[in-house]
Coordinates of C-alpha atoms in Angstrom, one line a residue:
M1 CA 41.6 49.5 -1.4
S2 CA 38.9 47.8 0.5
T3 CA 37.3 44.4 0.3
Q4 CA 34.1 46.0 -1.0
R5 CA 36.0 47.9 -3.7
L6 CA 37.5 44.7 -5.0
R7 CA 34.3 42.8 -4.9
N8 CA 32.5 45.5 -6.9
E9 CA 34.9 45.3 -9.9
D10 CA 33.0 44.8 -13.1
Y11 CA 34.1 41.3 -13.9
P12 CA 32.5 37.9 -13.1
D13 CA 33.6 35.3 -10.5
Y14 CA 35.3 32.1 -11.5
S15 CA 36.6 28.9 -10.0
S16 CA 37.0 27.1 -13.2
T17 CA 39.8 26.3 -15.6
D18 CA 38.0 26.1 -18.9
V19 CA 36.0 29.3 -19.2
S20 CA 36.2 32.5 -21.2
P21 CA 35.8 35.4 -18.8
E22 CA 33.9 37.3 -21.4
E23 CA 31.2 34.6 -21.4
S24 CA 30.2 33.1 -18.1
P25 CA 31.4 30.9 -15.2
S26 CA 32.7 27.5 -16.1
E27 CA 34.9 24.6 -15.0
G28 CA 34.1 24.3 -11.4
L29 CA 32.9 27.9 -11.3
N30 CA 32.9 27.8 -7.5
N31 CA 31.2 30.8 -6.1
L32 CA 32.6 33.6 -4.0
S33 CA 31.4 34.8 -0.7
S34 CA 30.3 38.2 -1.9
P35 CA 26.6 38.7 -1.6
S36 CA 26.7 40.8 -4.8
S37 CA 28.4 38.1 -6.9
Y38 CA 25.2 36.6 -8.3
Q39 CA 23.7 40.1 -8.7
R40 CA 26.3 40.7 -11.4
F41 CA 25.2 37.6 -13.2
G42 CA 21.6 38.6 -12.9
E43 CA 22.2 42.0 -14.3
S44 CA 24.1 40.7 -17.3
S45 CA 22.5 39.3 -20.4
S46 CA 20.6 36.1 -20.0
T47 CA 21.7 32.8 -21.6
T48 CA 19.6 30.4 -23.6
W49 CA 19.3 26.7 -22.6
F50 CA 21.9 25.7 -25.2
Q51 CA 24.4 28.3 -24.0
T52 CA 23.9 27.1 -20.4
L53 CA 24.4 23.6 -21.6
V54 CA 27.7 24.5 -23.3
H55 CA 28.9 26.3 -20.1
L56 CA 27.9 23.4 -18.0
L57 CA 29.9 21.0 -20.2
K58 CA 32.9 23.4 -20.2
G59 CA 32.7 23.6 -16.5
N60 CA 33.0 19.9 -15.9
I61 CA 35.6 19.0 -18.5
G62 CA 39.0 19.9 -17.3
T63 CA 42.3 18.4 -16.1
G64 CA 40.6 15.8 -14.0
L65 CA 39.4 14.1 -17.2
L66 CA 43.0 13.2 -18.1
G67 CA 43.5 11.3 -14.9
L68 CA 40.5 9.1 -15.2
P69 CA 42.2 6.2 -17.0
L70 CA 44.5 5.7 -14.0
A71 CA 41.5 6.0 -11.8
V72 CA 39.8 3.1 -13.7
K73 CA 43.0 1.1 -13.2
N74 CA 42.8 1.8 -9.4
A75 CA 39.2 0.5 -9.4
G76 CA 39.2 -2.2 -12.1
I77 CA 37.9 -2.4 -15.7
L78 CA 34.4 -3.3 -14.4
M79 CA 34.3 -1.6 -11.0
G80 CA 35.7 1.6 -12.5
P81 CA 33.0 2.5 -15.0
L82 CA 30.2 1.3 -12.7
S83 CA 31.6 3.5 -9.9
L84 CA 32.0 6.5 -12.3
L85 CA 28.3 6.1 -13.3
L86 CA 27.2 6.0 -9.6
I87 CA 29.3 9.0 -8.7
G88 CA 28.0 10.9 -11.7
I89 CA 24.4 10.2 -10.6
V90 CA 25.0 11.1 -7.0
A91 CA 26.9 14.3 -7.9
T92 CA 24.1 15.4 -10.2
H93 CA 21.5 14.7 -7.5
C94 CA 23.5 16.8 -5.1
M95 CA 23.7 19.7 -7.6
R96 CA 19.9 19.5 -7.9
M97 CA 19.5 19.6 -4.1
L98 CA 21.7 22.7 -3.9
V99 CA 19.6 24.5 -6.5
K100 CA 16.3 23.4 -4.7
C101 CA 17.6 24.7 -1.3
A102 CA 18.7 28.0 -2.8
H103 CA 15.3 28.5 -4.4
H104 CA 13.6 27.7 -1.1
F105 CA 15.5 30.4 0.7
C106 CA 15.1 32.9 -2.1
R107 CA 11.4 32.6 -1.8
R108 CA 11.4 32.7 2.0
L109 CA 13.8 35.7 2.3
N110 CA 12.5 37.5 -0.9
K111 CA 16.0 37.4 -2.4
P112 CA 16.5 37.2 -6.2
F113 CA 19.4 34.7 -5.8
L114 CA 21.9 33.1 -3.4
E115 CA 25.4 31.7 -3.7
Y116 CA 26.7 28.5 -2.2
G117 CA 28.0 29.9 1.0
E118 CA 24.9 32.0 1.7
T119 CA 22.6 29.0 1.1
V120 CA 24.6 26.9 3.6
M121 CA 24.4 29.7 6.1
Y122 CA 20.6 30.1 5.8
G123 CA 20.3 26.3 5.9
L124 CA 22.0 26.2 9.3
E125 CA 19.8 29.1 10.5
S126 CA 16.8 26.9 9.7
S127 CA 18.2 23.9 11.7
P128 CA 16.2 22.7 14.7
V129 CA 19.5 22.5 16.6
S130 CA 20.2 25.7 18.5
W131 CA 24.0 25.4 18.4
L132 CA 23.9 25.2 14.6
R133 CA 21.6 28.2 14.4
N134 CA 24.0 30.2 16.6
H135 CA 27.0 29.3 14.5
A136 CA 25.3 29.5 11.1
H137 CA 27.9 32.1 9.8
W138 CA 30.5 29.3 9.9
G139 CA 28.6 27.6 7.1
R140 CA 29.7 30.3 4.7
H141 CA 33.3 30.3 6.1
I142 CA 33.5 26.5 5.6
V143 CA 32.4 26.7 2.0
D144 CA 34.9 29.5 1.4
F145 CA 37.6 27.4 3.0
F146 CA 37.0 24.4 0.8
L147 CA 36.7 26.6 -2.3
V148 CA 40.2 28.0 -1.5
V149 CA 41.6 24.6 -0.8
T150 CA 40.0 23.2 -4.0
Q151 CA 41.2 26.0 -6.3
L152 CA 44.8 26.1 -4.9
G153 CA 44.8 22.4 -5.2
F154 CA 43.9 22.7 -8.8
C155 CA 46.8 25.1 -9.2
C156 CA 49.2 22.6 -7.6
V157 CA 48.0 20.0 -10.2
Y158 CA 48.8 22.5 -12.9
F159 CA 52.4 22.9 -11.8
V160 CA 52.9 19.1 -11.8
F161 CA 51.1 18.7 -15.1
L162 CA 53.2 21.3 -16.8
A163 CA 56.5 19.9 -15.4
D164 CA 55.7 16.3 -16.3
N165 CA 54.6 17.0 -19.9
F166 CA 57.4 19.5 -20.7
K167 CA 60.0 17.2 -19.2
Q168 CA 58.8 14.3 -21.3
V169 CA 58.7 16.3 -24.5
I170 CA 62.2 17.7 -24.0
E171 CA 63.8 14.4 -22.9
A172 CA 62.3 12.6 -26.0
A173 CA 62.9 15.4 -28.5
N174 CA 66.0 13.7 -30.0
A175 CA 64.0 10.5 -30.7
T176 CA 60.8 12.1 -31.8
T177 CA 59.7 11.2 -35.3
N178 CA 56.9 11.6 -37.7
D179 CA 55.9 7.9 -37.4
C180 CA 53.2 7.6 -34.9
H181 CA 53.0 3.8 -35.3
N182 CA 56.6 2.9 -34.4
N183 CA 56.7 0.1 -31.8
E184 CA 60.2 0.8 -30.6
T185 CA 60.6 1.9 -27.0
V186 CA 62.0 5.4 -26.7
I187 CA 65.2 5.9 -24.7
L188 CA 64.7 9.3 -22.9
T189 CA 67.6 11.7 -22.6
P190 CA 67.7 12.7 -18.9
T191 CA 67.6 16.4 -18.3
M192 CA 66.7 17.8 -14.9
D193 CA 64.3 16.7 -12.2
S194 CA 60.7 17.6 -12.6
R195 CA 60.9 19.8 -9.5
L196 CA 63.3 22.1 -11.3
Y197 CA 60.9 22.4 -14.2
M198 CA 58.3 23.6 -11.7
L199 CA 60.7 26.2 -10.5
A200 CA 61.4 27.3 -14.1
F201 CA 57.7 27.8 -14.7
L202 CA 57.3 29.8 -11.4
P203 CA 58.3 33.3 -12.6
F204 CA 56.1 33.0 -15.7
V205 CA 53.1 31.9 -13.6
V206 CA 53.7 34.8 -11.2
L207 CA 53.7 37.3 -14.1
L208 CA 50.5 35.7 -15.4
V209 CA 48.5 36.2 -12.1
F210 CA 49.6 39.8 -11.9
I211 CA 46.9 40.3 -14.5
R212 CA 44.1 41.1 -12.0
N213 CA 41.3 41.9 -14.4
L214 CA 40.0 38.7 -16.0
R215 CA 38.6 40.5 -19.0
M216 CA 42.2 41.0 -20.1
L217 CA 42.6 37.2 -20.0
S218 CA 39.7 36.5 -22.3
I219 CA 41.9 35.9 -25.4
F220 CA 44.1 33.6 -23.4
S221 CA 41.1 31.7 -22.1
L222 CA 39.7 31.3 -25.5
L223 CA 43.1 30.0 -26.7
A224 CA 43.1 27.6 -23.8
N225 CA 39.7 26.2 -24.7
L226 CA 40.6 25.7 -28.3
T227 CA 43.9 23.9 -27.5
M228 CA 42.2 21.6 -25.0
L229 CA 39.5 20.7 -27.4
V230 CA 41.9 19.9 -30.2
S231 CA 44.0 17.9 -27.7
L232 CA 41.0 15.8 -26.5
V233 CA 39.9 15.0 -30.1
T234 CA 43.4 13.9 -30.9
I235 CA 43.6 11.7 -27.8
Y236 CA 40.3 10.0 -28.6
Q237 CA 41.4 9.5 -32.2
F238 CA 44.4 7.5 -30.9
I239 CA 43.0 5.5 -28.0
V240 CA 40.1 4.0 -30.1
Q241 CA 42.6 2.4 -32.5
R242 CA 44.0 -1.2 -32.1
I243 CA 42.8 -1.7 -28.5
P244 CA 44.9 -4.6 -27.0
D245 CA 43.2 -7.7 -25.5
P246 CA 41.7 -6.7 -22.2
S247 CA 41.4 -10.2 -20.8
Q248 CA 44.5 -9.7 -18.6
L249 CA 43.1 -6.6 -16.9
P250 CA 41.4 -7.1 -13.5
L251 CA 37.7 -6.6 -13.3
V252 CA 38.0 -5.4 -9.8
A253 CA 41.3 -3.9 -8.5
S254 CA 42.6 -4.1 -5.0
W255 CA 40.5 -2.3 -2.4
N256 CA 43.7 -0.6 -1.2
T257 CA 43.8 1.5 -4.4
Y258 CA 40.0 2.2 -4.6
P259 CA 40.2 5.3 -2.3
L260 CA 42.7 6.7 -4.9
F261 CA 40.0 6.1 -7.6
F262 CA 37.4 7.9 -5.5
G263 CA 39.6 11.0 -5.0
T264 CA 40.4 11.2 -8.7
A265 CA 36.8 10.7 -9.8
I266 CA 35.3 13.2 -7.4
F267 CA 38.0 15.7 -8.4
A268 CA 36.8 15.3 -12.0
F269 CA 33.1 15.7 -11.0
E270 CA 33.6 18.7 -8.7
G271 CA 31.5 21.2 -10.5
I272 CA 28.7 21.8 -8.0
G273 CA 29.7 25.4 -7.4
M274 CA 28.7 26.5 -10.8
V275 CA 25.1 25.4 -10.9
L276 CA 23.7 28.4 -9.0
P277 CA 25.2 31.2 -11.2
L278 CA 24.4 29.2 -14.4
E279 CA 20.8 28.8 -13.3
N280 CA 20.5 32.4 -12.3
K281 CA 21.8 33.6 -15.6
M282 CA 19.4 31.5 -17.7
K283 CA 16.7 33.3 -19.7
D284 CA 14.2 30.5 -18.8
P285 CA 15.4 29.0 -15.5
Q286 CA 12.6 26.5 -15.5
K287 CA 14.5 24.5 -18.1
F288 CA 17.6 24.3 -15.9
P289 CA 16.8 20.8 -14.4
V290 CA 16.7 19.4 -17.9
V291 CA 19.9 21.1 -18.9
L292 CA 21.6 19.9 -15.8
Y293 CA 20.5 16.2 -16.3
V294 CA 21.4 16.3 -20.0
G295 CA 24.7 18.0 -19.5
M296 CA 25.8 15.8 -16.7
A297 CA 24.8 12.7 -18.6
I298 CA 27.1 13.8 -21.5
V299 CA 29.9 14.5 -19.0
T300 CA 29.5 11.1 -17.3
V301 CA 29.5 9.3 -20.7
L302 CA 32.7 11.2 -21.6
Y303 CA 34.4 10.4 -18.3
I304 CA 33.5 6.7 -18.5
S305 CA 34.6 6.4 -22.2
L306 CA 37.9 8.1 -21.8
G307 CA 38.7 6.4 -18.5
C308 CA 37.9 2.9 -19.9
L309 CA 39.4 3.4 -23.4
G310 CA 42.6 4.9 -21.9
Y311 CA 43.0 2.0 -19.5
L312 CA 42.3 -0.5 -22.2
Q313 CA 44.8 1.1 -24.5
F314 CA 47.7 1.4 -22.1
G315 CA 46.9 -1.1 -19.4
A316 CA 49.1 -1.3 -16.4
S317 CA 51.5 1.4 -17.8
I318 CA 48.8 4.1 -17.6
Q319 CA 50.2 7.3 -15.9
G320 CA 48.7 10.1 -13.9
S321 CA 47.8 12.0 -17.1
I322 CA 47.0 10.1 -20.3
T323 CA 49.0 12.6 -22.2
L324 CA 52.2 11.1 -20.7
N325 CA 51.3 7.8 -22.4
L326 CA 50.9 9.2 -25.9
P327 CA 53.3 8.0 -28.7
N328 CA 56.6 9.7 -29.3
C329 CA 55.8 11.4 -32.6
W330 CA 55.4 15.1 -33.3
L331 CA 51.6 14.9 -33.6
Y332 CA 51.1 13.6 -30.1
Q333 CA 54.0 15.6 -28.6
S334 CA 52.2 18.6 -29.9
V335 CA 49.1 17.5 -28.0
K336 CA 51.1 17.5 -24.8
L337 CA 52.4 21.0 -25.5
L338 CA 48.9 22.3 -26.6
Y339 CA 47.2 21.0 -23.5
S340 CA 50.1 22.4 -21.4
I341 CA 49.7 25.8 -22.9
G342 CA 46.0 25.7 -22.2
I343 CA 46.7 24.7 -18.6
Y344 CA 49.2 27.6 -18.2
F345 CA 46.8 30.3 -19.3
T346 CA 43.9 28.9 -17.3
Y347 CA 46.0 29.0 -14.1
A348 CA 45.1 32.6 -13.7
I349 CA 41.4 31.9 -14.0
Q350 CA 41.6 29.1 -11.5
F351 CA 43.7 31.2 -9.2
Y352 CA 41.2 34.1 -9.3
V353 CA 38.8 32.6 -6.7
P354 CA 41.3 32.1 -3.8
A355 CA 42.9 35.4 -4.7
E356 CA 39.6 37.3 -4.6
I357 CA 38.9 35.8 -1.2
I358 CA 42.3 36.1 0.4
V359 CA 43.9 39.2 -1.1
P360 CA 41.2 41.8 0.0
F361 CA 41.8 40.6 3.6
F362 CA 45.4 41.9 3.5
V363 CA 44.8 44.9 1.2
A364 CA 42.1 46.3 3.5
R365 CA 44.6 46.5 6.4
V366 CA 47.2 48.7 4.8
P367 CA 47.1 52.3 3.5
E368 CA 45.7 52.7 0.1
H369 CA 49.0 53.7 -1.5
W370 CA 50.4 50.3 -0.4
G371 CA 47.4 48.5 -1.8
L372 CA 48.9 47.5 -5.1
V373 CA 52.2 46.4 -3.6
V374 CA 50.4 44.2 -1.0
D375 CA 48.1 42.8 -3.6
L376 CA 50.9 41.7 -5.9
S377 CA 52.9 40.4 -2.9
V378 CA 50.1 38.2 -1.7
R379 CA 49.5 36.9 -5.2
T380 CA 53.2 36.0 -5.4
V381 CA 53.2 34.3 -2.1
L382 CA 50.1 32.2 -3.0
V383 CA 51.6 31.1 -6.3
C384 CA 54.9 30.2 -4.6
L385 CA 52.8 28.2 -2.1
T386 CA 51.2 26.2 -4.8
C387 CA 54.6 25.6 -6.4
I388 CA 56.1 24.5 -3.1
L389 CA 53.2 22.1 -2.5
A390 CA 53.6 20.7 -6.0
I391 CA 57.3 20.2 -5.4
V392 CA 56.6 18.4 -2.1
I393 CA 54.0 16.1 -3.9
P394 CA 55.4 15.7 -7.4
R395 CA 53.2 12.8 -8.4
L396 CA 50.3 14.0 -10.5
D397 CA 48.0 11.1 -9.6
L398 CA 48.5 11.7 -5.8
V399 CA 47.9 15.4 -6.0
I400 CA 44.6 14.9 -7.9
S401 CA 43.5 12.2 -5.6
L402 CA 44.4 14.2 -2.5
V403 CA 42.6 17.4 -3.6
G404 CA 39.6 15.4 -4.7
S405 CA 39.4 13.5 -1.4
V406 CA 39.9 16.5 0.9
S407 CA 37.9 19.3 -0.6
S408 CA 35.9 18.2 -3.7
S409 CA 34.1 15.4 -1.7
A410 CA 33.1 18.0 0.9
L411 CA 31.7 20.5 -1.6
A412 CA 30.1 17.9 -3.9
L413 CA 28.9 15.1 -1.6
I414 CA 29.0 15.9 2.1
I415 CA 27.6 19.4 2.4
P416 CA 24.5 19.3 -0.1
P417 CA 22.7 16.4 1.6
L418 CA 23.2 17.9 5.1
L419 CA 22.0 21.2 3.7
D420 CA 18.9 19.5 2.4
I421 CA 18.2 18.0 5.8
T422 CA 18.7 21.3 7.7
T423 CA 16.5 23.1 5.2
Y424 CA 13.5 20.9 5.1
Y425 CA 13.6 18.9 8.4
S426 CA 11.4 21.4 10.3
E427 CA 8.9 21.3 7.4
G428 CA 8.5 17.6 7.6
M429 CA 10.9 15.4 5.6
S430 CA 10.1 11.8 5.0
P431 CA 12.3 9.2 6.9
L432 CA 13.3 7.8 3.5
A433 CA 14.5 11.2 2.3
I434 CA 16.5 11.7 5.5
A435 CA 18.0 8.3 5.2
K436 CA 19.0 8.9 1.6
D437 CA 20.6 12.2 2.4
A438 CA 22.4 10.8 5.4
L439 CA 23.7 7.9 3.4
I440 CA 25.1 10.1 0.6
S441 CA 26.8 12.4 3.2
I442 CA 28.2 9.4 5.1
L443 CA 29.6 7.8 2.0
G444 CA 31.2 11.2 1.0
F445 CA 32.7 11.5 4.5
V446 CA 34.1 7.9 4.3
G447 CA 35.6 8.8 0.9
F448 CA 37.0 12.0 2.4
V449 CA 38.7 10.2 5.3
V450 CA 39.9 7.0 3.5
G451 CA 40.9 8.8 0.3
T452 CA 42.9 11.3 2.2
Y453 CA 44.5 8.6 4.3
E454 CA 45.5 6.4 1.3
S455 CA 46.8 9.4 -0.7
L456 CA 49.0 10.5 2.2
Y457 CA 50.1 6.9 2.9
E458 CA 51.0 6.4 -0.7
L459 CA 52.9 9.6 -0.6
I460 CA 54.9 8.7 2.5
Q461 CA 55.3 5.0 1.7
P462 CA 54.7 4.4 -2.0
S463 CA 53.7 0.8 -2.9
S464 CA 55.4 1.1 -6.3
A465 CA 57.5 3.7 -8.1
P466 CA 55.6 5.9 -10.5
I467 CA 56.0 5.1 -14.2
F468 CA 58.1 7.5 -16.2
V469 CA 58.7 5.6 -19.4
N470 CA 56.9 7.0 -22.4
S471 CA 54.7 4.8 -24.5
T472 CA 55.4 4.9 -28.2
S473 CA 52.4 3.1 -29.5
A474 CA 49.3 1.2 -28.5
S475 CA 51.3 -2.0 -28.0
A476 CA 54.4 -0.5 -26.4

């Protein structure tokens, strides 16, 4: 089985968690390096502006949303929402720049569409620097590398999320009641370490990724979307009730924790890879800029509201995922289980992107009758790798922040402004536009370095132990 054979399978490409394979790319929807990947989108039925908006919303609302209350804590109740607003505006602008550059090269090269890696490669070929032109193919490889890191990082987050939520539900099962307004603190019944829960989930996740055709996962993806929607509505229903006095919360948190906020925030906003396939699939692509701005405005408002309300509701006790702070009654325990079920089924969709890039490399190097064995073996190794990394870094907040700082900042903030400069510099860019692009890229790089450093430092020498006590009410 060759690489081309795998790439020509009749199913779409995904890098998202919240998407039905039968519909279109979503959550992250980071593109693959196959030149034919967007051709498959172009040949499929076109979408209306409303359908594109729905896919855009689905593509940006995932697990990163649940970590935003802790992110606001790391920035401050005033600095947090202001920073989320700024990051949302910059991320949307970078998405627009990527689409503009892709259109530029489509016209110049007479191509119907381009994907992220191809656009970066052609951008480097247009650079006035000869060294960049001679090494333009590395642009595509760099994008693929960060796509793989991002998607496998998401998979690591899923293992930690599953373990933390199931561990809490099981340990509090004996004390779980029907009274969701009980102010008594729950005494958890210790079971086993969260790392053992990850190992317990490992064989089930391996079996899930053995389903190689995403069309077979459509029913599971639909179930995941429904469970996550119900869970989010229930979470909002709780956090808007009886909000405690916020006067004791700091307006601006310590600058030592702000890099952790940046990593978590950019992790949540990392959806730039989906804009090209969504725009290409539209029936009327001229409306895509409006759809992009409206969709990202809704996403930004959702992020700010959940981040602020969650932090206001739980204060300093907020955990890496807001689900871990929900009261110990069956209603909210079911929310944790529902969201966990959705995360489990969407692991295979998230895993598809690195698998589609990595697996063909090994399969193409063995006889065809060994292709299936090698395929499944590589998938097993990759899943085990994500599980091992999750075991090494069992804190959900640090995993999210580290993945966001390392790869999401590169894809969403660093590469698009540099691509814009290399694309249009030779055609006469204004100094103001160059300065703007350079500033965005520098800020993204600073966040990349400092966020990664602080995440690793907190992992090696934690300033405080993570909180594992379940909240039983708004005032608990």
